[in-house]
Structure formats: C-alpha cells, structure tokens
Coordinates of C-alpha atoms and ligand atoms in Angstrom, one line a residue:
M199 CA -73.9 -76.0 -166.0
S200 CA -71.0 -74.8 -168.3
I201 CA -72.3 -72.7 -171.8
E202 CA -69.7 -75.1 -173.6
V203 CA -72.4 -78.2 -173.4
Y204 CA -74.4 -76.8 -176.0
D205 CA -71.5 -76.0 -178.3
T206 CA -71.6 -78.1 -181.4
G207 CA -67.7 -77.1 -182.2
R208 CA -68.8 -75.3 -185.5
R209 CA -67.8 -72.6 -186.3
P210 CA -69.9 -70.2 -187.0
V211 CA -70.3 -68.5 -190.8
W212 CA -71.8 -64.9 -189.8
C213 CA -70.2 -61.8 -190.4
P214 CA -67.8 -60.9 -188.3
G215 CA -69.8 -58.6 -185.7
C216 CA -73.0 -60.0 -186.6
G217 CA -76.1 -59.5 -184.0
N218 CA -76.6 -63.2 -184.1
F219 CA -74.0 -64.1 -182.0
G220 CA -75.1 -62.0 -178.9
I221 CA -78.3 -63.7 -179.4
L222 CA -76.7 -66.9 -179.6
L223 CA -74.0 -66.1 -176.4
A224 CA -77.0 -64.9 -174.5
L225 CA -79.4 -68.5 -175.3
R226 CA -76.4 -70.5 -174.3
K227 CA -75.9 -68.8 -171.1
A228 CA -79.9 -69.0 -170.5
L229 CA -79.8 -72.8 -171.0
A230 CA -76.9 -73.2 -168.7
E231 CA -78.0 -70.7 -165.9
L232 CA -81.6 -73.2 -165.9
K233 CA -79.4 -76.1 -165.8
L234 CA -81.6 -77.6 -168.6
K235 CA -80.0 -80.6 -170.2
P236 CA -79.5 -80.6 -173.8
E237 CA -81.8 -83.2 -174.5
E238 CA -84.5 -81.3 -173.0
V239 CA -84.4 -78.6 -175.6
V240 CA -85.6 -78.4 -179.3
I241 CA -84.4 -75.3 -181.4
V242 CA -86.7 -75.1 -184.4
T243 CA -85.2 -72.5 -186.7
G244 CA -86.4 -71.1 -190.3
I245 CA -84.1 -70.4 -193.5
G246 CA -82.6 -67.2 -192.9
C247 CA -79.3 -66.2 -191.3
H248 CA -80.4 -66.8 -187.9
G249 CA -81.0 -70.1 -189.1
R250 CA -77.9 -70.9 -188.5
M251 CA -78.6 -71.1 -184.8
S252 CA -79.8 -74.6 -185.4
D253 CA -75.9 -75.5 -186.4
Y254 CA -74.3 -74.3 -183.2
M255 CA -76.5 -75.6 -180.5
R256 CA -75.9 -78.8 -179.2
T257 CA -79.5 -79.6 -178.3
N258 CA -82.3 -81.4 -180.4
A259 CA -82.7 -79.2 -183.3
F260 CA -84.8 -79.1 -186.3
H261 CA -84.1 -76.0 -189.1
T262 CA -87.3 -75.9 -191.0
I263 CA -88.4 -74.1 -194.2
H264 CA -88.5 -70.2 -194.6
G265 CA -91.8 -68.7 -192.6
R266 CA -92.8 -71.9 -190.7
V267 CA -91.1 -71.9 -187.1
L268 CA -94.6 -71.6 -185.5
P269 CA -96.4 -74.6 -186.7
L270 CA -93.4 -76.8 -186.3
A271 CA -92.7 -76.0 -182.8
T272 CA -96.2 -76.1 -182.0
G273 CA -96.4 -79.5 -183.5
I274 CA -93.1 -80.6 -181.3
K275 CA -94.3 -79.1 -177.9
L276 CA -97.7 -80.9 -178.3
A277 CA -96.3 -84.2 -179.2
N278 CA -93.9 -84.2 -176.0
P279 CA -94.9 -81.2 -173.8
E280 CA -92.1 -81.9 -171.5
L281 CA -89.5 -80.6 -174.0
T282 CA -88.3 -77.1 -173.7
V283 CA -89.0 -75.6 -177.2
I284 CA -87.5 -72.5 -178.3
G285 CA -88.4 -71.3 -182.0
H286 CA -85.9 -69.0 -183.6
A287 CA -87.1 -66.8 -186.8
G288 CA -85.8 -63.9 -188.7
D289 CA -87.8 -60.7 -189.2
G290 CA -88.7 -61.5 -192.7
D291 CA -89.4 -65.2 -191.9
A292 CA -91.6 -64.1 -188.9
Y293 CA -93.4 -60.8 -190.0
A294 CA -93.6 -61.3 -193.8
I295 CA -93.9 -65.0 -195.1
G296 CA -94.8 -66.3 -191.2
L297 CA -96.9 -63.8 -190.3
G298 CA -99.9 -65.5 -190.4
H299 CA -98.6 -67.9 -187.7
L300 CA -97.9 -65.5 -184.8
P301 CA -100.9 -64.1 -183.7
H302 CA -102.5 -67.9 -184.1
A303 CA -99.8 -69.3 -181.7
A304 CA -100.0 -65.8 -179.6
R305 CA -103.7 -66.5 -178.9
R306 CA -103.7 -70.1 -178.0
N307 CA -100.9 -69.9 -175.6
V308 CA -98.9 -72.6 -176.5
D309 CA -95.9 -73.4 -173.9
L310 CA -92.9 -72.2 -176.2
T311 CA -90.8 -69.3 -176.6
F312 CA -90.4 -67.5 -179.8
I313 CA -87.2 -65.4 -180.5
V314 CA -87.3 -63.1 -183.5
H315 CA -83.8 -61.7 -184.8
N316 CA -85.5 -58.9 -186.1
N317 CA -82.4 -57.2 -188.3
M318 CA -84.9 -55.1 -190.1
V319 CA -83.6 -56.3 -193.5
F320 CA -83.3 -59.9 -195.1
G321 CA -80.1 -60.6 -194.4
L322 CA -79.4 -64.1 -196.0
T323 CA -80.6 -63.0 -199.3
T324 CA -78.5 -59.6 -199.2
G325 CA -80.3 -56.9 -197.8
Q326 CA -84.0 -56.5 -199.5
V327 CA -86.5 -54.6 -197.5
T328 CA -88.9 -56.6 -194.7
P329 CA -91.9 -55.5 -193.0
T330 CA -89.7 -53.8 -190.6
T331 CA -87.4 -51.6 -192.4
P332 CA -88.2 -47.8 -191.0
R333 CA -89.3 -46.1 -193.7
G334 CA -87.1 -44.4 -196.0
V335 CA -84.1 -46.7 -195.4
K336 CA -82.5 -47.7 -198.8
T337 CA -81.9 -51.2 -199.1
K338 CA -81.3 -53.3 -202.3
S339 CA -85.0 -53.7 -203.2
T340 CA -85.9 -50.0 -202.0
P341 CA -82.9 -47.9 -203.8
F342 CA -84.8 -44.8 -203.4
G343 CA -86.1 -45.9 -199.3
N344 CA -88.7 -48.1 -198.4
P345 CA -92.0 -46.3 -199.1
E346 CA -93.8 -48.6 -196.2
Q347 CA -94.9 -47.8 -192.3
P348 CA -92.7 -50.7 -190.8
L349 CA -95.2 -53.2 -188.7
N350 CA -94.8 -53.1 -184.9
P351 CA -94.3 -56.2 -183.7
V352 CA -94.9 -55.7 -179.8
L353 CA -97.8 -54.2 -180.6
L354 CA -98.9 -57.0 -183.0
A355 CA -98.1 -59.4 -180.0
L356 CA -100.0 -57.6 -177.5
A357 CA -102.9 -57.2 -179.4
S358 CA -102.8 -60.8 -180.0
G359 CA -103.1 -61.9 -176.7
A360 CA -99.5 -63.2 -176.3
T361 CA -99.1 -63.8 -172.2
F362 CA -95.6 -62.6 -172.4
V363 CA -94.0 -59.7 -174.6
A364 CA -90.6 -58.6 -174.4
R365 CA -88.1 -56.9 -176.7
G366 CA -84.3 -57.7 -176.2
F367 CA -81.3 -56.0 -177.8
S368 CA -78.2 -58.4 -179.0
G369 CA -75.5 -55.8 -177.7
D370 CA -76.5 -56.1 -174.9
V371 CA -75.9 -60.1 -174.2
E372 CA -76.5 -60.4 -170.4
H373 CA -79.9 -58.2 -170.4
L374 CA -81.2 -60.5 -173.5
K375 CA -80.2 -63.7 -171.6
E376 CA -82.2 -62.6 -168.5
L377 CA -85.3 -62.0 -170.8
I378 CA -84.6 -65.4 -172.5
K379 CA -84.6 -67.2 -169.1
A380 CA -88.1 -65.3 -168.1
G381 CA -89.2 -66.5 -171.5
I382 CA -88.2 -70.2 -171.0
Q383 CA -89.8 -70.4 -167.2
H384 CA -93.0 -68.3 -169.0
K385 CA -95.8 -71.1 -168.8
G386 CA -97.6 -69.9 -172.2
F387 CA -96.5 -68.1 -175.1
A388 CA -93.3 -66.0 -174.9
F389 CA -92.5 -63.7 -177.4
I390 CA -89.1 -61.7 -178.0
D391 CA -88.6 -59.4 -180.6
V392 CA -84.5 -59.2 -180.8
L393 CA -83.2 -55.4 -182.5
Q394 CA -80.5 -57.4 -184.3
P395 CA -77.6 -55.6 -186.1
C396 CA -77.0 -57.1 -189.8
V397 CA -73.1 -55.3 -189.9
T398 CA -73.4 -56.2 -193.5
F399 CA -76.8 -54.8 -195.1
F400 CA -78.2 -52.7 -192.2
N401 CA -75.6 -51.6 -189.2
T402 CA -77.8 -50.1 -186.8
Y403 CA -75.1 -50.7 -183.7
Q404 CA -74.8 -47.2 -183.2
M405 CA -78.6 -45.7 -183.6
L406 CA -79.3 -48.8 -181.1
R407 CA -76.8 -48.5 -178.7
E408 CA -77.8 -44.4 -178.7
K409 CA -81.9 -45.1 -178.1
V410 CA -82.5 -48.1 -176.0
Y411 CA -83.4 -47.7 -172.4
K412 CA -84.2 -50.3 -170.1
L413 CA -88.1 -50.6 -169.0
E414 CA -87.4 -52.2 -165.4
E415 CA -85.4 -49.5 -164.4
A416 CA -87.9 -47.2 -166.1
G417 CA -90.1 -48.4 -163.4
H418 CA -92.4 -50.2 -165.9
D419 CA -95.1 -52.6 -164.6
P420 CA -95.6 -55.4 -166.7
S421 CA -98.7 -56.4 -165.4
D422 CA -100.1 -53.6 -166.8
L423 CA -101.4 -53.9 -170.1
E424 CA -102.4 -50.5 -171.1
S425 CA -98.8 -49.3 -170.0
A426 CA -97.3 -51.9 -172.2
L427 CA -99.5 -50.9 -175.1
R428 CA -98.7 -47.4 -174.6
L429 CA -94.7 -48.0 -174.7
A430 CA -95.2 -50.1 -177.7
M431 CA -96.4 -47.1 -179.6
L432 CA -93.8 -45.2 -178.0
Q433 CA -92.6 -42.6 -180.8
D434 CA -90.2 -40.4 -179.0
G435 CA -86.8 -41.7 -180.5
R436 CA -86.2 -43.5 -177.7
I437 CA -86.6 -47.6 -178.1
P438 CA -87.7 -49.7 -174.5
I439 CA -86.0 -53.4 -174.1
G440 CA -87.7 -55.3 -171.5
I441 CA -90.8 -57.1 -170.6
F442 CA -93.7 -55.5 -171.5
Y443 CA -96.0 -57.8 -170.6
K444 CA -96.7 -61.0 -168.8
T445 CA -99.9 -62.8 -167.5
Q446 CA -100.8 -66.0 -166.7
A447 CA -103.8 -67.9 -168.8
P448 CA -104.5 -71.6 -169.4
T449 CA -102.0 -73.2 -172.3
F450 CA -103.0 -74.4 -175.3
E451 CA -101.3 -78.1 -174.0
E452 CA -103.9 -78.0 -170.9
A453 CA -106.9 -77.5 -173.5
F454 CA -105.9 -80.6 -175.0
S455 CA -105.0 -82.8 -172.1
H456 CA -107.6 -85.1 -172.6
A457 CA -106.4 -86.3 -175.7
M458 CA -102.7 -85.7 -174.5
N459 CA -102.5 -88.6 -171.9
P460 CA -100.2 -89.6 -172.5
P461 CA -99.0 -87.3 -175.3
P462 CA -98.2 -88.6 -178.8
A463 CA -94.3 -88.9 -177.8
R464 CA -95.0 -91.5 -175.0
R465 CA -97.3 -94.0 -176.7
T466 CA -96.4 -97.2 -177.6
P467 CA -96.7 -97.9 -181.1
K468 CA -99.3 -100.4 -181.9
P469 CA -98.3 -102.8 -184.8
V470 CA -99.8 -101.7 -188.0
D471 CA -101.6 -104.9 -190.1
L472 CA -100.6 -104.2 -193.8
S473 CA -101.9 -107.4 -195.0
R474 CA -105.1 -105.7 -196.4
A475 CA -103.0 -103.3 -198.7
L476 CA -100.4 -105.7 -199.6
K477 CA -103.0 -108.3 -200.9
R478 CA -104.2 -105.6 -203.8
F479 CA -100.2 -105.8 -204.8
K480 CA -100.8 -109.8 -205.1
Ligands
TPP567 C1 -90.9 -70.1 -199.4 C2 -89.6 -69.4 -199.5 N1 -89.2 -67.9 -199.9 C3 -88.2 -67.2 -200.1 C4 -87.3 -68.0 -199.6 C5 -85.4 -67.3 -199.8 N2 -84.9 -67.1 -198.6 C6 -84.1 -67.3 -198.1 S1 -83.8 -66.7 -196.8 C7 -84.7 -65.6 -197.0 C8 -84.5 -63.7 -196.1 C9 -84.4 -64.4 -194.9 O1 -84.4 -62.9 -194.2 P1 -85.1 -63.4 -192.3 O2 -85.8 -64.2 -192.2 O3 -85.0 -61.6 -192.3 O4 -83.5 -64.0 -191.8 P2 -81.9 -63.1 -191.6 O5 -81.6 -63.9 -193.2 O6 -82.1 -61.7 -191.8 O7 -81.3 -63.9 -190.3 C10 -85.5 -65.5 -197.9 C11 -86.7 -64.8 -198.7 C12 -87.1 -69.9 -199.5 N3 -85.9 -70.3 -198.9 N4 -88.7 -70.1 -198.9
SF4_568 S1 -75.6 -60.9 -193.7 FE1 -76.2 -59.5 -191.8 S2 -77.5 -61.0 -190.5 FE2 -76.7 -62.4 -191.7 S3 -74.4 -62.7 -191.0 FE3 -73.8 -61.2 -192.0 S4 -74.1 -59.7 -190.8 FE4 -75.1 -61.2 -189.8

C-alpha cells in the first residue's frame, strides 16, 4: 500500500525540522507495510504539537484532551477489538498530567500501541520544563536550570509490567518504522518512547545523533527482562534505542471476553422506550 493513502493533504504547521515529521513518516510507512486500511485504524492524540498527528493521518482519529489519550484508546479498543488503535501523546501529556494512566494500561495489557513524542519539553505552550527534561537544562519555566531528576519512562513501563517496551529516535525513520510495526503486531500493550527534538525550544539533534545506538546491533535479547532493566538504567552517556523487552501475556480484552461477545460496536442497539420519561413532561 502507498503511504499517500494516509495523507489528509493538509500541510503540517510544525516548525521546519521538528521531530514530529519523522514520527509521522515512520507511522505512515509502518501502516503501509502492514497493509492496514485507513478504516481499520484509529489514531488517538492528546493536546500538544504531537496532537496534530490526527489532522494529518487519513484514518479514524480522535483528538482528545491533554493527558487522556490512554483512557480514550482503551475505550475504543474495548468497544471494537477489531480496530488497530494507536495512541500518540507528548511527554508532558503522557508523563505529567496523564502519568496515572500509563502504569495501569501497561499492567492491564490492553492491545494497543502507545507512542510518546518525547521532546523533553512542553512544545505547544512554548518550552516549559516537563518530567523528562534533563537536570540543569534551562527552559522558559526553569531559567536557572531544571533542578529535578528526570523520570525514566522505559524503566517505568518495564516496572509496570508492559509486555512490549521500546525506545525510538525520530531522526532514524526506518528504525522507528520497524519499532512501530513490531508494536502494532504485538498482541498486548506496546509502549514506544520516541526521542524527538523540538528544534525551537530544545534542539537535541546533535546530542541524540552522537549518543544513540541500536540494541539489536549490540546483541540484546529482548526476552531478557533483567538485561532490559539494566539497559534502561544505563548511565554511561550512551542512549540505546530498539526493543528493550517483549513477552506474551493475556490481554485485557481476553479477560473481558465473557462480556465482549459481541463487542459493543457490533451490537444492534435496542429501541429505547421513552414513554415513561416523557409522561413526566406532560
Ligand atoms: C488540562 C490541561 N492542562 C493544560 C493544558 C495546556 N497545554 C496545552 S498543550 C500543553 C503542553 C503540551 O506538551 P506535550 O504534551 O509535551 O506535547 P508537545 O506540545 O511537546 O508535543 C499544555 C500544558 C491543557 N490544554 N489542558
Ligand atoms: S514547538 Fe517544537 S515540538 Fe512544536 S512544532 Fe515546533 S519544533 Fe515541533
């Protein structure tokens, strides 16, 4: 399938050079290679620069409120498990206001793919500190440098029991495309933290290009949880990208199979008798 199939024809409003372009391209390529029809896919986005993904993807799309991508995506998947559901959130969206949802989606093992556009700042609100901004970095809201220890999303996802945990880099579209394909094909919750430069408020291109290396080339075995945890905690100045961990476990939908036959989206709605309610207005 051609990637043009997923193009709404709208011109992205992102700053020239923004890492969001790489993520958009990787997603379109992944869907095309998996031969997924636009009507089989739902993209859920939060509020932020990343949220524009739903304007540029000609699939089903839901642009929800800040921090609530995972509850929405979970509800959509449960209503119609035949859909391929892909959530996109910013690091502010996913790791600040929406953080409470991540460990629960991971431990429930909902069959969806969650892609976090981790540019380490609030982009849309013009460059304030987020939970993943490195210590010492000066942002609009931390003019003397960020005093806080940053959150480790990969470690959090692993510790929460996610069955697929990966890290990508928006500057390596082909590699990211493979991660997204693997995440979509994974049966269960697939978490992908994508390192994404915000060229306007925190340009990390050079730093990331120098530091990233691929786990598959380093001989990492993604079925080894202990090794994945060690790699997630690595503090040697290098940044591994690729699949940290992958395993199989029953999904949330399977646990609800007794109530899901047929799933809500496949049920014929029964006519509702409003006569009693209407009587009150007579
Ligand atoms: C409940 C709520 N709080 C705050 C905001 C304001 N707000 C809009 S976008 C945004 C930051 C987005 O940053 P991030 O999620 O990291 O995405 P990015 O813009 O970097 O892609 C904030 C705080 C909002 N829209 N809703
Ligand atoms: S502000 Fe940053 S994240 Fe937002 S479009 Fe511009 S470069 Fe991209």
